C-alpha positions as MATLAB code, in Angstrom:
seq = 'MTTSRRSGPGATWTHSTVPTPGSAPSPEPAGATAAARAGPPRELDEAECRRLLGQATIGRISFTDGALPAIVPVPFALHAGLVLIPAERSSPMVDAVRGAVVAFGVDSYDAGSETGWNVTVVGPSRVLGDPEVLVGAPGTRLPRSWAGRDRCLITVQIGLLRGWYATEQNRGVPYHTAAPSAS';
ca = [
      10.273   -5.538   -5.001;
      12.144   -3.840   -2.175;
      13.276   -5.215    1.171;
      12.739   -3.843    4.670;
      15.332   -4.072    7.429;
      16.254   -2.407   10.688;
      18.884    0.300   10.612;
      21.367    1.371   13.310;
      20.748    2.001   17.024;
      18.678    5.066   17.897;
      17.229    5.307   14.384;
      13.564    6.099   14.000;
      10.990    5.176   11.411;
      11.305    8.007    8.910;
       8.785    6.892    6.287;
       5.624    8.900    7.006;
       2.519    9.945    5.121;
      -0.377   12.344    5.417;
      -3.901   10.919    5.403;
      -5.812   11.266    2.165;
      -8.615   13.798    2.789;
     -11.939   12.109    3.470;
     -10.550    8.615    3.867;
     -10.302    6.325    6.841;
      -7.540    3.807    7.420;
      -8.186    0.629    5.477;
      -8.266   -2.741    7.164;
      -5.107   -4.791    7.210;
      -3.984   -6.046    3.812;
      -5.183   -9.553    2.953;
      -3.287  -12.341    4.650;
      -1.862  -10.244    7.506;
      -1.345  -12.482   10.526;
      -0.108  -11.714   14.033;
       3.320  -13.089   13.084;
       3.465  -11.003    9.906;
       2.466   -7.854   11.808;
       5.365   -8.058   14.274;
       8.639   -6.358   13.409;
       9.314   -3.510   11.007;
       6.648   -2.192    8.654;
       6.168   -4.978    6.185;
       6.581   -4.681    2.475;
       3.505   -5.312    0.349;
       3.708   -7.588   -2.662;
       2.718   -6.378   -6.120;
      -0.775   -7.886   -5.990;
      -1.532   -6.190   -2.661;
      -0.145   -2.866   -3.947;
      -2.418   -3.080   -6.989;
      -5.435   -4.006   -4.840;
      -4.939   -1.036   -2.508;
      -4.210    1.310   -5.424;
      -7.514    0.237   -6.967;
      -9.466    1.057   -3.793;
      -8.370    4.684   -3.558;
      -9.820    7.594   -5.534;
      -7.569   10.445   -4.387;
      -3.779   10.364   -4.555;
      -0.814   12.691   -4.908;
       1.331   13.229   -7.985;
       4.919   14.289   -7.403;
       6.893   15.994  -10.155;
       9.494   18.676  -10.789;
       8.179   22.156  -11.562;
      10.772   24.791  -12.427;
      13.556   22.714  -10.830;
      11.591   22.448   -7.569;
       9.669   19.440   -6.250;
       5.880   19.688   -6.309;
       3.259   17.366   -4.802;
      -0.376   17.870   -5.786;
      -3.468   15.986   -4.546;
      -5.531   14.689   -7.479;
      -8.466   12.407   -8.247;
      -7.446    9.378  -10.304;
      -8.560    6.119  -11.871;
      -6.734    3.043  -13.162;
      -6.947    1.670  -16.683;
      -4.749   -0.869  -18.505;
      -1.641   -0.400  -16.335;
      -1.985    3.378  -16.240;
      -2.881    5.870  -13.548;
      -5.254    8.408  -15.157;
      -5.435   11.933  -13.724;
      -7.835   14.591  -15.062;
      -6.463   18.079  -15.605;
      -7.223   21.403  -17.212;
      -5.196   21.820  -20.401;
      -3.983   25.230  -19.166;
      -2.725   23.862  -15.825;
       1.014   24.419  -15.214;
       1.099   20.828  -13.950;
       0.319   19.541  -17.466;
       3.424   21.152  -18.956;
       5.576   20.117  -15.987;
       4.711   16.403  -16.197;
       4.556   15.982  -19.987;
       7.062   13.217  -20.827;
       8.640   13.286  -17.358;
       9.112   10.431  -14.922;
       6.843   11.150  -11.961;
       5.846    9.543   -8.675;
       2.261    8.940   -7.645;
       1.178    7.818   -4.194;
      -1.871    6.751   -2.235;
      -2.086    5.904    1.422;
      -4.194    5.602    4.496;
      -2.560    6.388    7.814;
      -3.854    6.865   11.360;
      -1.478    9.135   13.281;
      -2.970    8.175   16.652;
      -2.227    4.480   16.328;
       0.671    4.916   13.870;
      -0.874    2.310   11.581;
      -1.614    2.358    7.887;
      -0.363    1.623    4.430;
       1.273    3.359    1.479;
       1.581    2.498   -2.210;
       3.900    4.385   -4.574;
       4.001    4.228   -8.375;
       6.940    5.606  -10.366;
       6.772    5.829  -14.134;
       6.806    7.943  -17.259;
       3.906   10.305  -17.857;
       2.091   11.417  -20.991;
      -0.689   13.880  -21.632;
      -3.694   12.497  -23.487;
      -5.338   15.422  -25.250;
      -8.704   13.738  -25.827;
     -10.134   12.216  -22.627;
     -13.260   11.126  -24.563;
     -11.188    8.236  -25.913;
     -11.066    6.698  -22.427;
     -14.145    8.160  -20.716;
     -16.429    6.062  -22.913;
     -14.128    3.037  -23.246;
     -15.381   -0.330  -21.968;
     -13.978   -1.239  -18.553;
     -13.303    2.338  -17.473;
     -15.161    4.081  -14.683;
     -14.120    7.609  -15.532;
     -16.577   10.360  -14.626;
     -18.070   12.338  -17.511;
     -16.713   15.510  -15.858;
     -13.196   14.362  -16.801;
     -13.941   14.964  -20.490;
     -14.493   18.262  -22.182;
     -12.963   20.737  -24.524;
     -10.611   22.255  -21.929;
      -9.707   18.950  -20.274;
      -6.951   16.389  -20.763;
      -5.759   13.263  -18.964;
      -2.321   12.841  -17.486;
      -1.321    9.186  -17.721;
       1.343    7.609  -15.533;
       2.568    4.185  -16.593;
       2.987    1.844  -13.645;
       6.730    1.141  -13.862;
       7.954    0.742  -10.284;
       5.356   -0.288   -7.728;
       6.060   -0.603   -4.023;
       4.235   -0.348   -0.741;
       4.343   -1.006    2.987;
       1.979   -1.710    5.850;
       2.568   -0.626    9.462;
       0.778   -1.790   12.605;
       0.877   -0.861   16.278;
       3.323   -3.736   16.874;
       5.991   -2.041   14.765;
       5.500    1.515   16.032;
       8.841    3.337   16.124;
      10.672    0.577   14.257;
      12.973    1.891   11.500;
      11.919    1.400    7.907;
      14.597    1.145    5.248;
      14.050    0.497    1.576;
      16.666   -0.987   -0.683;
      16.792    0.024   -4.342;
      13.400   -0.650   -5.957;
      12.970   -3.130   -8.737;
      10.674   -2.816  -11.747;
       7.308   -4.547  -11.553;
];
């Protein structure tokens, strides 16, 4: 996992997110104590990242489209170490992500109190041409609307997994991430 530390004088916390539409900030991650909340935004461990990732239903996929960055809000589900994203086969996003390494993120952030959390997944993507294979599979909670003749699933393997949690006590404190490690 990554480490958090303060940077130089006058620096500001530059890691920000936009709230996921229709969601409210989640309660503090499990085990957060007053001592753990003080200081810079704290890094979440892998288990907490996975727990928060599993609670969300809308996220954002980030990829390169025509040599430019693109970030698209999408519904998603988790299955067997994969993030599953429904798509129309004819979507330009499908061609752009096929076989590429992409980033996927979920978060909950309250701008008024400057509190919230963020989880980011980075990994290779594939396009699964027959969503029926997973829509009916045991242990999946994929909506029937995700399957169909003109539909496919974009899968993102959870390779790198990292996250942070910020509270009012660390408002304005710089956040710096060292090089991520694989999960």
